[in-house]
Structure formats: C-alpha cells, structure tokens
Coordinates of C-alpha atoms in Angstrom, one line a residue:
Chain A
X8 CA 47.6 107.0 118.9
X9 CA 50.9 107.3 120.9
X10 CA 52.8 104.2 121.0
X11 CA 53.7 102.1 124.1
X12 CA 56.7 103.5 126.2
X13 CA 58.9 100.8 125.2
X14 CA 58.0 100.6 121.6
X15 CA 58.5 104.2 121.7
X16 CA 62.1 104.2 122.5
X17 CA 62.7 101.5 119.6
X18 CA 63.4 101.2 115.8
X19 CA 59.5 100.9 115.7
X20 CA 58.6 104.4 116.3
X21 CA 60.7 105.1 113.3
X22 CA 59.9 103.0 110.8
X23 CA 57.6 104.7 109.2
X24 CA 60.1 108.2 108.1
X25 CA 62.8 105.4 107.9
X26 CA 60.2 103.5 105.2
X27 CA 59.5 107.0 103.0
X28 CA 62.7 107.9 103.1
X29 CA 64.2 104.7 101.9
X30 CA 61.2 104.1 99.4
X31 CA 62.4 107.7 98.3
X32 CA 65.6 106.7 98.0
X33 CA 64.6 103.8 95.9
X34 CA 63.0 106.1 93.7
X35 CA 65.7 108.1 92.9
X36 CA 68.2 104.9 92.1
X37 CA 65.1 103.8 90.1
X38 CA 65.6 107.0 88.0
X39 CA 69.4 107.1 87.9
X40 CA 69.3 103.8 86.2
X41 CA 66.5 104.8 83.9
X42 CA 68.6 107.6 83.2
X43 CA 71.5 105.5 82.1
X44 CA 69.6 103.9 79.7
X45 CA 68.6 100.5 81.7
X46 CA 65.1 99.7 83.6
X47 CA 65.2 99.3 86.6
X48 CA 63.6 95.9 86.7
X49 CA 67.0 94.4 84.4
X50 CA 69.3 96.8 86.3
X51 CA 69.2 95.1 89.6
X52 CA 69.1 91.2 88.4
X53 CA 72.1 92.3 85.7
X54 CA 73.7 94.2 88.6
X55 CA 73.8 91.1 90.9
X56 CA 74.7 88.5 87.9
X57 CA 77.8 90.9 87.5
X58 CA 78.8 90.7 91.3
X59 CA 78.3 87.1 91.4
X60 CA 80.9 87.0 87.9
X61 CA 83.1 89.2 89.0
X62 CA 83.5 87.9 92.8
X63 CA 83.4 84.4 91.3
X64 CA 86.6 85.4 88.8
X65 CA 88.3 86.6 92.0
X66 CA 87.9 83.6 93.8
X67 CA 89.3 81.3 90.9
X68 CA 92.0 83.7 90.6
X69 CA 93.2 85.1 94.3
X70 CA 93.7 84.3 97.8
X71 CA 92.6 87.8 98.9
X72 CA 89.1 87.7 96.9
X73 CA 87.5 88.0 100.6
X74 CA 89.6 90.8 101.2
X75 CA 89.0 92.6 98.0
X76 CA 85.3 92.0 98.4
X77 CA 85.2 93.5 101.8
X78 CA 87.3 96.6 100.5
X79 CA 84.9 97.1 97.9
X80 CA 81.5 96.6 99.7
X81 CA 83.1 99.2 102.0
X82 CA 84.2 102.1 99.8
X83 CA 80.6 101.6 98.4
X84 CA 79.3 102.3 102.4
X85 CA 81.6 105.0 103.2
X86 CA 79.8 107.2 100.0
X87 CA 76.6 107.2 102.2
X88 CA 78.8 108.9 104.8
X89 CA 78.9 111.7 102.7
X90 CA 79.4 114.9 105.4
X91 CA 76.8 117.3 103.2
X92 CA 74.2 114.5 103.0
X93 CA 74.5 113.6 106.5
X94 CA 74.0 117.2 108.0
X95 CA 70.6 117.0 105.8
X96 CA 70.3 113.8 107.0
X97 CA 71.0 115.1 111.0
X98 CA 68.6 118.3 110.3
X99 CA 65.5 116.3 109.1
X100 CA 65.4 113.7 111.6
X101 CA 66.0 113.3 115.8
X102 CA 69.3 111.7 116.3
X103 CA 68.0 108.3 117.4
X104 CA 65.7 107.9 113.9
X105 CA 69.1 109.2 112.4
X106 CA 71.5 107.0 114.0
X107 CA 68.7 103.8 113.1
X108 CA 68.6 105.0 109.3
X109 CA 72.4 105.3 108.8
X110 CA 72.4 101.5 110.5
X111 CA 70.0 100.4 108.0
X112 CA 70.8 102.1 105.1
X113 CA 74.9 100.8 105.2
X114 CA 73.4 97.2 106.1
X115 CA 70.7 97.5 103.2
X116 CA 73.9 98.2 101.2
X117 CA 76.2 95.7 102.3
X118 CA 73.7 93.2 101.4
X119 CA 74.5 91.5 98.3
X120 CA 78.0 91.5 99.6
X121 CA 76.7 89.6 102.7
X122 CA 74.6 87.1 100.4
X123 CA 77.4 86.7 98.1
X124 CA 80.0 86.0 100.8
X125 CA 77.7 83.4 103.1
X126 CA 76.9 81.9 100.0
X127 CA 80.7 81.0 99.9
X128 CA 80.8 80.2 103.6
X129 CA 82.5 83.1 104.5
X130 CA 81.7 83.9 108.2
X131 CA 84.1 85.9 108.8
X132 CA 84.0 88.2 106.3
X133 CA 79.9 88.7 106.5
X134 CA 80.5 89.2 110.5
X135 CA 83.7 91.9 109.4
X136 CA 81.8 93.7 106.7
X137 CA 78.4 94.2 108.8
X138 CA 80.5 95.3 111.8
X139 CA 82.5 97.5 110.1
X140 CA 79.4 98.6 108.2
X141 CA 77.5 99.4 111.9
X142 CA 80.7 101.1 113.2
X143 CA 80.7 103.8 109.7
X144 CA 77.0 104.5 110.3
X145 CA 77.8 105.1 114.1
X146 CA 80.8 107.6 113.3
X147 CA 80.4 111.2 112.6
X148 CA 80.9 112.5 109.6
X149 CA 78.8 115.8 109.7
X150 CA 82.4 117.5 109.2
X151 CA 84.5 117.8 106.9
X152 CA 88.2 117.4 107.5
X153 CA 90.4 120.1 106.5
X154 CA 93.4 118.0 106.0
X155 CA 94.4 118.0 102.7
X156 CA 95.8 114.5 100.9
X157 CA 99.0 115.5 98.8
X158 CA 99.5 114.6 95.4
X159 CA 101.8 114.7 92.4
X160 CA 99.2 116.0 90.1
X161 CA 99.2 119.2 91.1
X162 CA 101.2 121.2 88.1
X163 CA 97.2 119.8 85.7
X164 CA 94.8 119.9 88.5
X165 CA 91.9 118.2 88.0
X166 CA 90.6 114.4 87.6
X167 CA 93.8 112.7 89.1
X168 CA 93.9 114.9 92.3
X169 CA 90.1 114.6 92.8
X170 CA 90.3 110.6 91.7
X171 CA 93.5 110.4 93.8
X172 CA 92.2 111.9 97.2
X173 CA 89.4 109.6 96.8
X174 CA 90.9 106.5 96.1
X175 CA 94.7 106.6 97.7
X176 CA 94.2 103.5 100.2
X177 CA 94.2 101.4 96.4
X178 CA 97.5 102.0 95.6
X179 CA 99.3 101.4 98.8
X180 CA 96.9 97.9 98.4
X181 CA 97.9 97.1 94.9
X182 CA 101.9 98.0 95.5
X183 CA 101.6 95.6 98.9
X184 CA 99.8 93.0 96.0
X185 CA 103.0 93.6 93.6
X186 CA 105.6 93.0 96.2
X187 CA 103.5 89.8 97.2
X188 CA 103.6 88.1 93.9
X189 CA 107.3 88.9 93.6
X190 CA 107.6 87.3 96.8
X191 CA 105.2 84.4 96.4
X192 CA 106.6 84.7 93.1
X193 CA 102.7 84.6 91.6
X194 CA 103.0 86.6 88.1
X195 CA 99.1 86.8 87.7
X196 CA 99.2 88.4 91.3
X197 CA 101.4 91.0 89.9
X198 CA 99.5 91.9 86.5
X199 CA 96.1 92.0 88.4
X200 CA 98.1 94.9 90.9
X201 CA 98.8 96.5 88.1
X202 CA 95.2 96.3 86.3
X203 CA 93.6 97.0 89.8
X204 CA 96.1 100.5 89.0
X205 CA 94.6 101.3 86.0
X206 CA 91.0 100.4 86.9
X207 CA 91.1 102.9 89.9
X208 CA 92.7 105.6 87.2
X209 CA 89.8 104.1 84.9
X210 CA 86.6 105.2 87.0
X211 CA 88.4 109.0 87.6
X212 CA 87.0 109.6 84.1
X213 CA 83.0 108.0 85.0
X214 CA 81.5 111.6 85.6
X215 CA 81.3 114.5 83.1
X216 CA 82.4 118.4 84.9
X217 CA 80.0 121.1 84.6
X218 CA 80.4 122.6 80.9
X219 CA 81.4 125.4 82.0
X220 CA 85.0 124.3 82.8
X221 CA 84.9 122.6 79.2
X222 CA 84.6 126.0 77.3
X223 CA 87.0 127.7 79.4
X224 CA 89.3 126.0 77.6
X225 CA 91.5 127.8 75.0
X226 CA 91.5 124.7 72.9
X227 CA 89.9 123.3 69.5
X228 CA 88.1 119.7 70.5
X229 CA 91.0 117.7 69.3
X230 CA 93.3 119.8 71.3
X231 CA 91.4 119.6 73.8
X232 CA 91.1 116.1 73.6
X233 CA 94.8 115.6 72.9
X234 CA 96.1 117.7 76.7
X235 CA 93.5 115.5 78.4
X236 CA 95.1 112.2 77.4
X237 CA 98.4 113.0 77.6
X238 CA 97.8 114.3 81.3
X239 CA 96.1 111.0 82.2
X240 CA 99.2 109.1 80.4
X241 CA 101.9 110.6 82.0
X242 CA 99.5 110.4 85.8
X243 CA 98.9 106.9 84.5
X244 CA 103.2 106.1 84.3
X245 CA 103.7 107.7 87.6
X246 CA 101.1 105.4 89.6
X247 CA 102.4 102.4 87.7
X248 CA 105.6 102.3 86.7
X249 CA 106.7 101.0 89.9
X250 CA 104.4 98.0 89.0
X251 CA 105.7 97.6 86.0
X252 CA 109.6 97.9 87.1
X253 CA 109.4 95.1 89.8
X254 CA 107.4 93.4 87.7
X255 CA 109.4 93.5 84.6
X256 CA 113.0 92.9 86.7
X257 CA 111.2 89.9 88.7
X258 CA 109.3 87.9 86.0
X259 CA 111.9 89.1 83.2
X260 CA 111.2 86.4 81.3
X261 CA 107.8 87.9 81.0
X262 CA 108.4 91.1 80.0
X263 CA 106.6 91.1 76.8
X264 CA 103.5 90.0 78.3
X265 CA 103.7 92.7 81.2
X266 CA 104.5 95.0 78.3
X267 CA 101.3 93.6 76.3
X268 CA 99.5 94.2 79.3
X269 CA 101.1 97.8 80.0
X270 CA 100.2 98.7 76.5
X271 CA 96.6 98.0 76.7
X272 CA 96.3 99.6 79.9
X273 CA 97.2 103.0 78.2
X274 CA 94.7 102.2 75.1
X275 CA 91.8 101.5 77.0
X276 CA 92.5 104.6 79.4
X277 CA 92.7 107.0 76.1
X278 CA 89.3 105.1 75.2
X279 CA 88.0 105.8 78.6
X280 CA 89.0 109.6 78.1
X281 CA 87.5 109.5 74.7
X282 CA 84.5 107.7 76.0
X283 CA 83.7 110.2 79.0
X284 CA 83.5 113.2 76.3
X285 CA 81.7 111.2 73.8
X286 CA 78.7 111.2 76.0
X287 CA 79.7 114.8 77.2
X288 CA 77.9 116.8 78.8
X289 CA 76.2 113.9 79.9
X290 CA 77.6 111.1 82.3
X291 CA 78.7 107.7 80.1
X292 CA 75.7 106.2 79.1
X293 CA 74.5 102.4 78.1
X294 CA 76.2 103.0 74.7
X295 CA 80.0 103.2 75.8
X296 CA 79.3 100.6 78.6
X297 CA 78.0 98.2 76.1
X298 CA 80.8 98.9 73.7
X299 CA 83.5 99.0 76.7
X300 CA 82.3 95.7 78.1
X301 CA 82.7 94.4 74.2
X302 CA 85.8 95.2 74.0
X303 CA 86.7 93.4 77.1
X304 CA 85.6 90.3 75.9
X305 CA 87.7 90.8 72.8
X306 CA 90.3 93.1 73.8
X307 CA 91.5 94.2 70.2
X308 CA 87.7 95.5 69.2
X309 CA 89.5 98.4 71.3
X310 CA 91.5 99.6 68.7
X311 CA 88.1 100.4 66.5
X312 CA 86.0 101.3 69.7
X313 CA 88.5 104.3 70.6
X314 CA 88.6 105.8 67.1
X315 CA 85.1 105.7 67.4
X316 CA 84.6 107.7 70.9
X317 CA 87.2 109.6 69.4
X318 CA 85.1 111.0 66.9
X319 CA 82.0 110.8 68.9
X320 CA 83.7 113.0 71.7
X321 CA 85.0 115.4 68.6
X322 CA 81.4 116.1 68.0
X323 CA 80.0 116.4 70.8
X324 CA 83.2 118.9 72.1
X325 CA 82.5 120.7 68.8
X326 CA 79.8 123.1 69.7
X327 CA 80.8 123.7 73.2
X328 CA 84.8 124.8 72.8
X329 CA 84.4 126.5 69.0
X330 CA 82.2 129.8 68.9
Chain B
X1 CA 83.1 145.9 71.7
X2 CA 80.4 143.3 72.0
X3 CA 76.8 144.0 70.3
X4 CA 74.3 142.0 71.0
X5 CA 71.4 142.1 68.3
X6 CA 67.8 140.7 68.7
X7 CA 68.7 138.3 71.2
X8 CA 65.7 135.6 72.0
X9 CA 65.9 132.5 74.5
X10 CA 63.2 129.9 75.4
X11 CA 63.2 126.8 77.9
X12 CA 60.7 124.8 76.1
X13 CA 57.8 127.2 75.2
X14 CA 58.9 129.8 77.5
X15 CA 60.4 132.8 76.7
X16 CA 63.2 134.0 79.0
X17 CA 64.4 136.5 76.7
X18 CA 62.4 138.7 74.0
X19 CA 64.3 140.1 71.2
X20 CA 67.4 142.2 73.3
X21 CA 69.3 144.8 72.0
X22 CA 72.6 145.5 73.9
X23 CA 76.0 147.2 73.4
X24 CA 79.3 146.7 75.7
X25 CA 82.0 148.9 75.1
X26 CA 85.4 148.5 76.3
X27 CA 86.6 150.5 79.3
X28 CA 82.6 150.9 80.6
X29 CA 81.5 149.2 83.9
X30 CA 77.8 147.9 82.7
X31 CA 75.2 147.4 85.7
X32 CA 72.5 144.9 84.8
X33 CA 69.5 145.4 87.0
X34 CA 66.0 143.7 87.3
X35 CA 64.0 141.2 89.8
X36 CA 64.5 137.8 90.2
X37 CA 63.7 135.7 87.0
X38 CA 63.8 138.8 85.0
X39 CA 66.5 136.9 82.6
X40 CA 69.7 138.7 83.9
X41 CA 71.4 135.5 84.4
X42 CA 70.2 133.8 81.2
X43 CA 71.5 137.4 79.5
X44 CA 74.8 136.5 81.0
X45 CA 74.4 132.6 80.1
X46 CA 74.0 133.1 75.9
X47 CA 76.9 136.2 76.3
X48 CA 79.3 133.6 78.0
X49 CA 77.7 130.7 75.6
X50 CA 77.0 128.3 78.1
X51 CA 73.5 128.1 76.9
X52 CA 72.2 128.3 73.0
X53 CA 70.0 131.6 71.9
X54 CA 68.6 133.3 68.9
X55 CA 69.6 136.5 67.6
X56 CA 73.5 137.4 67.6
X57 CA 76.2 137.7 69.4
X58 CA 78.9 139.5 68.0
X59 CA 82.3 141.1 69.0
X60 CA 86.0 142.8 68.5
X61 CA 87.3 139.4 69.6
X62 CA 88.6 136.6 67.5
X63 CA 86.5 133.8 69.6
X64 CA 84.8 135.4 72.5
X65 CA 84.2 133.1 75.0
X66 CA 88.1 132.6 75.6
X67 CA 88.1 136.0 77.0
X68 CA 85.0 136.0 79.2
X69 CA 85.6 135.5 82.6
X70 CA 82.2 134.5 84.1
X71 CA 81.8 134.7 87.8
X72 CA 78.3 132.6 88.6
X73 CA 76.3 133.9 91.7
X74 CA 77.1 130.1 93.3
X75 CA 80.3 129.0 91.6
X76 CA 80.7 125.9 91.0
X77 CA 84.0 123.9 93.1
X78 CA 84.8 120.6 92.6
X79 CA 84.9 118.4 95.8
X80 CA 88.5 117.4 97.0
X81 CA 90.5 120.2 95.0
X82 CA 92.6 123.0 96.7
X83 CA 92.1 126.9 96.1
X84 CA 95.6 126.6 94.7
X85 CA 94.5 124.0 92.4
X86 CA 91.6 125.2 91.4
X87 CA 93.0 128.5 90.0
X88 CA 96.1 126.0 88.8
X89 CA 93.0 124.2 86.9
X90 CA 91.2 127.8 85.4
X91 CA 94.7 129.5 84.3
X92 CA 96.2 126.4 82.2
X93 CA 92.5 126.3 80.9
X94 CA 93.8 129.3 79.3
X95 CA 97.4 128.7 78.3
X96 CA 98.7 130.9 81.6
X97 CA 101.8 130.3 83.2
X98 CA 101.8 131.3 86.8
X99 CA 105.4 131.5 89.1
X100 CA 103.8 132.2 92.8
X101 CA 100.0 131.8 93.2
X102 CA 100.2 132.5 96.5
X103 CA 101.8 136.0 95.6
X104 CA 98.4 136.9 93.9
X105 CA 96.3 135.6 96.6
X106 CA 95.0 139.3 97.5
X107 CA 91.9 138.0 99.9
X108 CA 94.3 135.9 101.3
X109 CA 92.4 132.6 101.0
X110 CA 93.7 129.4 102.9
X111 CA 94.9 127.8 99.2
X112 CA 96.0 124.8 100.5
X113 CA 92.5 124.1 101.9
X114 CA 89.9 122.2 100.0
X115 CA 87.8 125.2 98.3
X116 CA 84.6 123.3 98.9
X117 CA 85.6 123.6 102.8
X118 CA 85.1 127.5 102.2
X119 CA 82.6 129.9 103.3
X120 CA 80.6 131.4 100.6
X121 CA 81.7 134.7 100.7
X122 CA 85.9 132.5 100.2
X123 CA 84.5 130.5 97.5
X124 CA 83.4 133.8 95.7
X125 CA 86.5 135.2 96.0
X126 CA 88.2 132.0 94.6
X127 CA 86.7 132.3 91.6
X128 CA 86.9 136.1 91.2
X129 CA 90.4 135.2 92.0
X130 CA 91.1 132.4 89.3
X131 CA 89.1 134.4 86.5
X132 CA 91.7 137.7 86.8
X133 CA 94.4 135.6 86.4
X134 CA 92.9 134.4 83.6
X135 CA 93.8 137.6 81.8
X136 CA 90.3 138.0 80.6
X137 CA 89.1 141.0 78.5
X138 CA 85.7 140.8 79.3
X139 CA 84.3 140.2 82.8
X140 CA 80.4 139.1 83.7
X141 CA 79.8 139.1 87.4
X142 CA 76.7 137.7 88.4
X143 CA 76.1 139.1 92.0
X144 CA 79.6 139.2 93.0
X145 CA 78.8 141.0 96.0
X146 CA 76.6 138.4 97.5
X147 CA 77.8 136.6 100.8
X148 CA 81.2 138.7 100.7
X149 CA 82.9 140.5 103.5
X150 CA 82.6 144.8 103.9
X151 CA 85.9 144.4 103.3
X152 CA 86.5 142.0 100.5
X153 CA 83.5 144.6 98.8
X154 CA 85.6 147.3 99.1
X155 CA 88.6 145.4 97.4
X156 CA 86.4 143.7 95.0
X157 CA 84.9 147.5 93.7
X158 CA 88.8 149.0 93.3
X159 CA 89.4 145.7 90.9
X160 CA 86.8 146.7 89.3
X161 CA 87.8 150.2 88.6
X162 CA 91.3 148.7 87.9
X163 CA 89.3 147.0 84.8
X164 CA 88.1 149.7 83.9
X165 CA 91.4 151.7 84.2
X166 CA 92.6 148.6 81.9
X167 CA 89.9 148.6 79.2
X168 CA 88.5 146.0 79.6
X169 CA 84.6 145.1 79.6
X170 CA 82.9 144.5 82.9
X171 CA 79.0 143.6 83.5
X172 CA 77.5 143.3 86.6
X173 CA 74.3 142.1 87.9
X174 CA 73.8 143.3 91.4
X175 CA 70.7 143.6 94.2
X176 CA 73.1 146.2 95.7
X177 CA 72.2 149.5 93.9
X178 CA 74.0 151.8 95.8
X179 CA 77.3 149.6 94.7
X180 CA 76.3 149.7 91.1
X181 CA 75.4 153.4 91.2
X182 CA 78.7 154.4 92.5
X183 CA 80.7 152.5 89.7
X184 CA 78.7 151.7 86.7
X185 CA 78.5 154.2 83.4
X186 CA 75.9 152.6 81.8
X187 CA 72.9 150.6 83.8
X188 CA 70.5 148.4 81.9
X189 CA 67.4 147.7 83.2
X190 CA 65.6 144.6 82.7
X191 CA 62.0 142.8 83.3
X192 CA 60.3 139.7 82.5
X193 CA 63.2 139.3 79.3
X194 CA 62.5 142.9 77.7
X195 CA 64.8 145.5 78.0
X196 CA 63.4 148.2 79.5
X197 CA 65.9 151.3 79.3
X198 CA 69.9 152.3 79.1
X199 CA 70.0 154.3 82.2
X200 CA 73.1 157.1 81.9
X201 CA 74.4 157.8 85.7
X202 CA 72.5 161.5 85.3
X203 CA 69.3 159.3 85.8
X204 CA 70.8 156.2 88.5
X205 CA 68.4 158.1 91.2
X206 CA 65.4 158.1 88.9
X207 CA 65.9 154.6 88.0
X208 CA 66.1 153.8 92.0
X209 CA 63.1 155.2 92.7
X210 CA 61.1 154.0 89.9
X211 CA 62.7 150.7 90.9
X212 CA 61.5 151.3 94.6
X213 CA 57.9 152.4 93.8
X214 CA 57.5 148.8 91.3
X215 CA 58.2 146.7 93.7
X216 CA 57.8 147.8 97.6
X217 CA 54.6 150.1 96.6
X218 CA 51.8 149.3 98.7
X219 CA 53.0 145.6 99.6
X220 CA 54.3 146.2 103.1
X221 CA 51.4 148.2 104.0
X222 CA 49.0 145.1 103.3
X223 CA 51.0 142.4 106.1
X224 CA 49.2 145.0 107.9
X225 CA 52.6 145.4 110.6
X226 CA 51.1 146.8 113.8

C-alpha cells in the first residue's frame, strides 16, 4: 500500500529501515558486550549505575561537571560520525531516511546523558547537548579531511599519535582546568587536570593492533614490553609535566601529594600497558577491568595487579615475538 | 634457504593446507600461483607465522620472522597515522635508524598525509615502501600488483630484480602471469592446499595454458553470449 502524501514525506515512511537498522545495531552492541565477557542484560543497568557514580562524583567535586558531561556525551556522538561508516550509511539509504537515522541515532545516544542531566535540573545542558547532537548528525562527514594534527610523538609512532589526534581538544581543556585552580587557587581542581591527563593517555592503550605489527618486532616479550612502557612514560612527562610544574610551584606546600599523585599516574599507565598485552591479541577483557577497577578502590592492590599483567602479557607475547 | 617440510593447516576441521613440500633459495624470485582459496595466502600466513601450522618450517636464519617482510594483498593502516609515521613505526620495529625518509620515498607518496586517506594502489606502495627499509632478507608479496599504477608495476618489478641482484629471497603470489613469467625462476603451482608441480621457466607457457584450459574451458561458452 503506498502511504499518504504527507506521511510519505515524513519520518514515517522510514521507520521501518530506520527500525532494522537500529535493531541491527542493537544486536551487534549485544554481541560486543557478550564478547567482553558481560551479558547484555547486566551491561546496560551496570553501564548506567556507573554514569550516574561517576557524574554524581563530578558534581560533589566540580563546578564544570555539566561541562565535562556535555564534552563527554559528545566525543561519544561524534564516533557515529565516522566518514567510512557514513558513506555506507549514505549508499544504503536516500538522503532523507539518512539524514532522519543520523538524527536519531546521536539522540538515541545522548540519552542517558539527557536523563542524567534533567534528573539534576540541568536545562541548559539537555537543550545544549541535544542541539549540538542534531547539528553533528546534520554535518557532513562523508570526507575525510586531509589535514594532518601535528604531534611530538613522531620519532616512536604509534599509540600516542593515533590517541593524540583523537583526543587533542582534552589537553588544551585540562591545561585551561590547571591554570583555573592556580587561579581560584582549588588544588583538587589541579590534580583532577592532571588525572583527566593521564586518563586520556590511559584509554590510548584500550584496543589491541593487528598481530602482525607485534611480530614485526625485533624484540623478546620483555623487551618488547620494556620499549613500549618507556615510550608511553616519557609521552606521558611531556603531556603533563606542565601540570605538574604549575602545580607543584603553586600549591608547594603540596608537593608530596602532587608527587604521590604523579607517581601513581605512571604505575597505573605501566599496568595499563601491561594489561593491554595481557589480553593480547584480544581487546582487554572482564578480567583486567575487574582487577583495574579493584585497584582503584584500593589504589596499592596496583603494585601486585601490574606484576601480575606483567607476567600474563609475557605469556601471551611469548608465542607471537619468539619463533 | 628456507625448507618447508610436510606443512598441514586446518580452520576447525578443514584443511587449507595438505602436507606441502617447498624449498626457497636465496637469490631466486618464487611465483606462487593457484585460484582463489587455493591456500596461497595461508602458505604465506604459517611462512611469515602469523598463523600456527603442522609440519616445519625451517631456515639459514637465526629467527625467521625478523627477516620476512610480508606485504598483505590489503595492508593493514592504522587510522590517523602518517606515511612518514607509519614506515617510522615498521623500521624501529626492527632496530633501523633512518636520516631522510623522504629521500627513500621512490613512489613519491604524500608522507605527511594520513595513509588511510590513500588510494589503494598508495597504500600498497606504503607498505612495499616500509618493508625495504626494513632490510629484510626474505620478501613474501601477496598480490603486490593489485590496484597499482603501469608505472609504479614497472618500478615495483626492477625492485624486484634488485632483490634478486641482492640475494635475497622473494615469493610472489600473483593473478598476473605474464608479470610472474617474466621474472620468476621457479613457479609453484598450487590447488585446493596440495602442491601441484615446481614449474622451471622452460615450462611457464605450459603451465599457462594448462592453467587456461582448468579454469575458462567451456564456462564462457555456457552464459551462452550472443
């Protein structure tokens, strides 16, 4: 039956595509978690209790949570604005059904952002983050831009550059958040820039590389092991020393706490490294997560955790850089 | 000199490759031909060591896969990295200090571009690129004429001589034969995992033909073109 003229020209006429593909999509996030060792039916309630923490934690502890909330919900849209998916996208549906899909997809995604946020009575933030959201899905992204972001990485090429390029608008963020609590003169301001720093250098370790550019190496595993931590500790110091500076010439009084801080920064990042391979060549699965997040609660279980990945990773490397 | 003796591979119950007996010798261009999903790339897969295999594997080399340089038919680029960095990446891989990248650039490639911003035929060349100046011994180069330029071909076969000239071991797989024919010394032929013959250049044509009348034979003639 064709539909009515006006119904035709609508959303309506393309909800059903719209419904299989995002019942497809579904699917597949379904399996991604399933993958990583979670069902899908705890995923999504522990996924929401963790937004709620964590955005709750950021309210107790900043001004800016409604800032850092929108930034976050917003890097999270801008990944379904992918230029390779969105060709695909373009070349399997007409540009109207397209244009609806993107629309409803980056809302669909904003949406526990948007809860969370009216939940706290923030208006202005829920009307920001679903504008902004409509705008991203209205842009074109088919192509890919062929400027290239610079970097200082560039002498050991690999997950700094790519993690760099795809995360640069943090650290002009958490140097503007350093300068604030020197100004405001709010020290926990100033260690949460810097651990914001080392989070963002964190997740460039969250996917494994194709194993192929793992046994290119010339190494042994521990070697191998050893070049890859040292490269993300001296990428690490350049990002953050200048954190650590005006922090440690403004709050001198706290200097061994900003040192306590730096310290651990550079423990967990070797545990991250550690962790990454020790799943290798598979992504980090439920076991390092589960681990990771006890060692956050109590922060010294790190110094056992990491030997452990270490050894893990040494296994696992093993087979794949010794003949 | 690499020998390769009885060598088997399954996926699951399935048997990719049955029992293969292969030599490489250094300073020989080795063609690897066969159709699609006759193993040629799982061949090349357990000789690299990406992927696990019966049999063995054996060689002049102290540890053979740090001097393969394995060209896949789609290399693999990861997203936001330069050409520069990319062959930056490969050659400290290997321990390689390189002065002037740019100086070795012979396809000229824009280097400062993202390398997943390339054509196919660019990101090809990338990779051939990075894996000579690696400084590799032995060279596997799964269809590296595929999506390339006439004239980045023609370049591509004088490297190839050049290893050659060097001593070095290089196997190709290639739908191309004429290329192979006019460069190889040794062509093996392959189907459905088995090794079929070690074709000497003396019998290239014969090997063509027998290769023309297996798989065109009476095909075309049944779509019954009018």
């Amino acid at each position: 039956m064709t539909p009515i003229p006006f119904i035709r020209m609508g959303v309506f006429f393309y909800l059903k595509p719209m419904w299989v593909y995002l019942k497809l999509q579904f699917l597949i996030l379904n399996r991604k978690t399933k993958d990583f060792g979670v069902p899908p039916i705890l995923a999504y309630p522990l996924l929401l209790i963790l937004l709620i923490l964590l955005s709750n934690t950021l309210y107790a502890k900043t001004n800016y949570a409604g800032y850092f909330i929108l930034t976050a919900a917003l890097s999270l849209v801008s990944r379904l604005s992918e230029p390779k998916r969105n060709v695909f996208l373009k070349s399997l549906f007409n540009s109207n059904a397209y244009t609806y899909l993107r629309i409803v997809e980056n809302i669909i995604c904003c949406l526990p952002f948007t809860l969370f946020l009216t939940y706290k009575n923030q208006y202005l933030f829920v009307l920001a983050l679903n504008v902004l959201a409509l705008l991203i899905a209205l842009l074109n992204f088919t192509r890919t831009l062929n400027f290239t972001i610079p970097t200082p990485f560039g002498k050991k090429p690999f997950e700094f550059v790519i993690g760099f390029r795809n995360t640069f608008f943090v650290f002009p963020i958490a140097y503007f958040l350093t300068y604030t609590s020197i100004r405001v003169d709010n020290f926990n301001l100033g260690i949460f820039s810097l651990l914001l720093t080392a989070i963002t250098c964190f997740t460039y370790y969250n996917k494994p590389e194709n194993i192929f550019f793992v046994r290119n190496y010339n190494l042994t595993p521990a070697a191998f092991l050893f070049e890859k931590t040292k490269t993300s500790f001296i990428y690490f110091t350049l990002l953050s020393l200048p954190i650590v500076v005006a922090l440690s010439v403004s709050f001198f009084s706290k200097i061994d706490l900003i040192l306590i801080f730096y310290l651990f920064c550079y423990v967990y990042l070797a545990a991250i490294v550690f962790a990454k391979y020790s799943a290798f060549p598979n992504t980090i699965e439920i076991q390092q997560v589960m681990l990771i997040t006890i060692s956050l609660l109590f922060p010294f279980s790190i110094l056992l955790i990491s030997p452990f990945f270490y050894v893990q990773s040494i296994k696992k490397l093993t087979p794949i850089l010794n003949d | 000199m690499i020998k390769i003796i009885q060598l088997s591979k399954y996926y699951g119950k399935k048997q990719v490759l049955n029992k293969m007996d292969l030599e490489f010798k250094a300073g020989n261009i080795y063609g690897v031909v066969g159709e699609n999903g006759a193993g040629k790339t799982t061949l090349f897969k357990c000789l690299s060591g990406v992927e696990s295999y019966k049999g063995l594997i054996s060689s002049d080399y102290d540890n053979l896969k740090n001097h393969i340089g394995f060209l896949h038919t789609t290399p693999f680029f990861f997203t936001k990295i330069t050409g520069k960095e990319y062959i930056q990446f490969m050659v400290n891989a290997r321990n390689i200090k390189l002065l002037d990248i740019e100086d070795k650039n012979i396809f000229d490639l824009p280097l400062n571009q993202y390398a997943t911003t390339y054509s196919s035929g660019m990101k090809k060349k990338l990779a051939l690129t990075a894996l000579l100046l690696q400084k590799n011994e032995v060279f596997i180069l799964d269809e590296p004429f595929n999506g390339v330029d006439v004239h980045s071909n023609i370049i591509i076969v004088e490297i190839i001589k050049k290893l050659r000239g060097l001593n070095k071991i290089v196997i190709i797989s290639s739908h191309i034969f004429s290329t192979l024919e006019s460069i190889c010394d040794v062509i093996y032929h392959i189907d459905k995992g088995i090794l079929i013959e070690k074709v000497a250049p003396k019998d290239f044509k014969k090997l063509e033909a027998k290769m023309k009348e297996k798989t065109v034979g009476n095909r075309i003639n049944n779509l019954g073109l009018k």
